[in-house]
Coordinates of C-alpha atoms in Angstrom, one line a residue:
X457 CA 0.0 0.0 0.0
X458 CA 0.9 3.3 -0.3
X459 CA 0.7 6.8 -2.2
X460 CA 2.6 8.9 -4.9
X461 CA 2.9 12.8 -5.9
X462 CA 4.4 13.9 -9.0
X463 CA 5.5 17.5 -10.4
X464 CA 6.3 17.0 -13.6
X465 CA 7.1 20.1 -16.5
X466 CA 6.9 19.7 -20.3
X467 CA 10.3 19.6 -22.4
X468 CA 8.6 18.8 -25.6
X469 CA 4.9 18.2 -26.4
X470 CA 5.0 14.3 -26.1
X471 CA 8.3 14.5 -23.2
X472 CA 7.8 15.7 -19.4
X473 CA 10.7 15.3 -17.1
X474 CA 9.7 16.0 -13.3
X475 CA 9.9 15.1 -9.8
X476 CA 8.4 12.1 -7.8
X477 CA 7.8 11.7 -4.2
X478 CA 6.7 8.3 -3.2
X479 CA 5.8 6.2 0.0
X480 CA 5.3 2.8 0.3
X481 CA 4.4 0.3 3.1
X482 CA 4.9 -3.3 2.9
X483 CA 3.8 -6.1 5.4
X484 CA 5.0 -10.1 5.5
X485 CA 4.8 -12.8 7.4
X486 CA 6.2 -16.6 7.5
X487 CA 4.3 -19.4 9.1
X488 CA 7.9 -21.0 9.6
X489 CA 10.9 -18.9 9.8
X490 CA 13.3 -19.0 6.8
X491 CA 17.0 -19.6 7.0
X492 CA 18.3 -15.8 6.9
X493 CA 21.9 -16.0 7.7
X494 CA 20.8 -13.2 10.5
X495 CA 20.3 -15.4 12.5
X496 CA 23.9 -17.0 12.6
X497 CA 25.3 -13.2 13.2
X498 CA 26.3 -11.8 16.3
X499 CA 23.2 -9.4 16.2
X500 CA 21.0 -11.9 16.1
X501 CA 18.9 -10.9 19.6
X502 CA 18.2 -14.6 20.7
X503 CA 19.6 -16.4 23.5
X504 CA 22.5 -18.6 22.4
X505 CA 20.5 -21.6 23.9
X506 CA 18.2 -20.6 21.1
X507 CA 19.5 -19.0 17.8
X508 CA 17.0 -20.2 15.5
X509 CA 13.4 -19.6 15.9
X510 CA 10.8 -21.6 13.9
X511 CA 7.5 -19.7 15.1
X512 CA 5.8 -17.7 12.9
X513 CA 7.4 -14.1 12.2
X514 CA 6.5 -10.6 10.2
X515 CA 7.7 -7.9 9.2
X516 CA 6.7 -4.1 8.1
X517 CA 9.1 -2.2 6.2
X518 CA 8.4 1.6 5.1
X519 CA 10.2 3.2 2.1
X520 CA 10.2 6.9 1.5
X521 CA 11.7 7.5 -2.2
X522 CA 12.7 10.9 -4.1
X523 CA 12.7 10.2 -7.8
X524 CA 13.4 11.9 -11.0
X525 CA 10.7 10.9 -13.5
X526 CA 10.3 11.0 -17.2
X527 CA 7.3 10.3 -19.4
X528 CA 7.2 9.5 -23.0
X529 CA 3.4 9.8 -24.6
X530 CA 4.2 7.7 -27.3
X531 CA 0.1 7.3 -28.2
X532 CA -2.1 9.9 -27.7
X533 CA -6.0 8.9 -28.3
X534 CA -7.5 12.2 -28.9
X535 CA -7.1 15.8 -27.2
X536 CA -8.0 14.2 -23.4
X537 CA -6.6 11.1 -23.8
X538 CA -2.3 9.7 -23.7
X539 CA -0.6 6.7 -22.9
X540 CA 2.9 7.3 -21.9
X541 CA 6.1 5.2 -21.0
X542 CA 7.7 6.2 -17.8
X543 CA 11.0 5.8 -16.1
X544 CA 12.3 6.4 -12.9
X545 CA 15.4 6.8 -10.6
X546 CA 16.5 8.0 -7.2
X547 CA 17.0 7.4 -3.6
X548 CA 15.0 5.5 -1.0
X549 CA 15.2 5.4 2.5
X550 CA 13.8 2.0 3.9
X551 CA 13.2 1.7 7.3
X552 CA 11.7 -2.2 8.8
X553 CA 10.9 -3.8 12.1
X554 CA 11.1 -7.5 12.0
X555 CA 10.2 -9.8 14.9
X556 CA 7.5 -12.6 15.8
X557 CA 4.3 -12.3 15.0
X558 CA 2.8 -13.6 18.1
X559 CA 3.4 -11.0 20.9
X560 CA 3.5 -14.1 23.1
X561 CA 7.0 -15.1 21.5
X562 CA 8.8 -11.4 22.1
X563 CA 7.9 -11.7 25.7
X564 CA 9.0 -15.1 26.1
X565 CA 12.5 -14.4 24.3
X566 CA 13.0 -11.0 26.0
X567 CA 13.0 -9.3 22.4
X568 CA 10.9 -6.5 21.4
X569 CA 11.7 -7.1 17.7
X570 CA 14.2 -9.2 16.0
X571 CA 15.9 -6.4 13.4
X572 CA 14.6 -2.6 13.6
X573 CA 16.1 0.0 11.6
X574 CA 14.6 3.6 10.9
X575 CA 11.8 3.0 13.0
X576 CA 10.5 3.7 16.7
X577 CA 12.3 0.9 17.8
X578 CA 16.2 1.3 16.5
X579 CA 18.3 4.0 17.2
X580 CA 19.6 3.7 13.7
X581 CA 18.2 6.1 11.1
X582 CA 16.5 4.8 7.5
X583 CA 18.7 2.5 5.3
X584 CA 19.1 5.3 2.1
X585 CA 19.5 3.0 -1.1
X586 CA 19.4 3.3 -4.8
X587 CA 15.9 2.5 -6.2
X588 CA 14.2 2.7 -10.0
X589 CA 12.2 1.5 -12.7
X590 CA 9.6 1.9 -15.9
X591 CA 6.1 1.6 -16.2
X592 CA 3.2 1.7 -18.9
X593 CA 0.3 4.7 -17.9
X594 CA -2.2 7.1 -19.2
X595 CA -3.6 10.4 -18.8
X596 CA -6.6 12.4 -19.0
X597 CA -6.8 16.1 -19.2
X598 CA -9.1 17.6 -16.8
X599 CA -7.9 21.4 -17.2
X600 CA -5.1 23.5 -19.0
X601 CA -3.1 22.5 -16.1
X602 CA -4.3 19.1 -14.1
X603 CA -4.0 15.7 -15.7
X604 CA -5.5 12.9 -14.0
X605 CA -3.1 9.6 -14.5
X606 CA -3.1 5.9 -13.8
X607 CA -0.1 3.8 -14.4
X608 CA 0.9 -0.1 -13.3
X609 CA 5.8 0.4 -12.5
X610 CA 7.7 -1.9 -12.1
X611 CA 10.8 -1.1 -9.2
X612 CA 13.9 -1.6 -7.9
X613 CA 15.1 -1.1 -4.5
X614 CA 18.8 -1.5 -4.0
X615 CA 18.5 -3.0 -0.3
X616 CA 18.3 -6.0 1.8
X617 CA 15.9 -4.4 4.4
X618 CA 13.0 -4.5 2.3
X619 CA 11.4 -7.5 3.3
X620 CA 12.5 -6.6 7.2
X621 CA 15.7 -8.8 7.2
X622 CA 19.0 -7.6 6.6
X623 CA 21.3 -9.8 4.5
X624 CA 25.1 -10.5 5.5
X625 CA 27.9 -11.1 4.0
X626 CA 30.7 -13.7 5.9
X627 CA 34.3 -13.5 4.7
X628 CA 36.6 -16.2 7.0
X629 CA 39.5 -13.5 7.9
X630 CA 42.6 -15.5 9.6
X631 CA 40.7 -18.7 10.2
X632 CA 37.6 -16.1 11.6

């Protein structure tokens, strides 16, 4: 779920360039818990006696993104009418809280949450990442200066937060 705004400003009569500003929230959950290497790193928040859980678990991750857009109305049907190619590229700042989804579990294990970053439970701010993508839209002209739009993008977001689990990388240092 989430919500877009777009500023865009003509360069030709079938090319805008512009500005989007985009929000996103996204919400998971595992009846079993996957292997995530995670949980075999030292900030994995379990006991030792317990490293791995296999109860159910969620997470909900929020992405705020700054994009430069472009558009490309490749097919106008009439005066009121356009569809447009779009492409897009910027930065995103993902913040995610990960942890069980039965509130019984984060008592029992003493965690609040497993993983939190950019949210009211890390001290760490959002992840900022590289993000993009295209899409296929159209428009249609209310006034001289309001277009209403629909369009189906596909995206990129150049993290490992997304879907609340951060991914690491082992390298054996010196038999480390």
């Amino acid at each position: 779920v989430g919500a877009d705004a777009e500023i865009m400003a003509p360069v030709t009569s079938d090319f805008e360039v512009g500005m989007e500003f985009d929000y996103t929230n996204l919400y998971g959950h595992t009846e079993k818990a996957p292997l995530y290497n995670f949980f075999l790193s030292r900030h994995n928040p379990l006991a030792d006696s317990y490293p791995y859980p296999t109860e159910e678990l969620i997470y909900k991750t929020n992405v705020l993104s700054v994009l430069g857009t472009a558009r490309w109305y490749f097919l106008p049907l009439g005066d009121e009418f356009n569809i447009f190619l779009k492409a897009f590229g910027g930065v995103s700042f993902t913040g995610t809280d990960f942890t069980f989804r039965d509130p019984y579990y984060r008592v029992e294990y003493d965690v609040g949450v497993l993983y939190a970053r950019g949210t009211r439970n890390s001290d760490y701010p959002k992840r900022a990442s590289f993000s993009g993508g295209a899409g296929l839209g159209s428009t249609v002209r209310l006034t001289d200066k309001l277009d209403l739009y629909i369009d189906g993008t596909a995206s990129f977001i150049n993290s490992d937060i997304v879907n609340g689990v951060p991914n690491y990388d082992y390298f054996e240092v010196d038999g480390n």
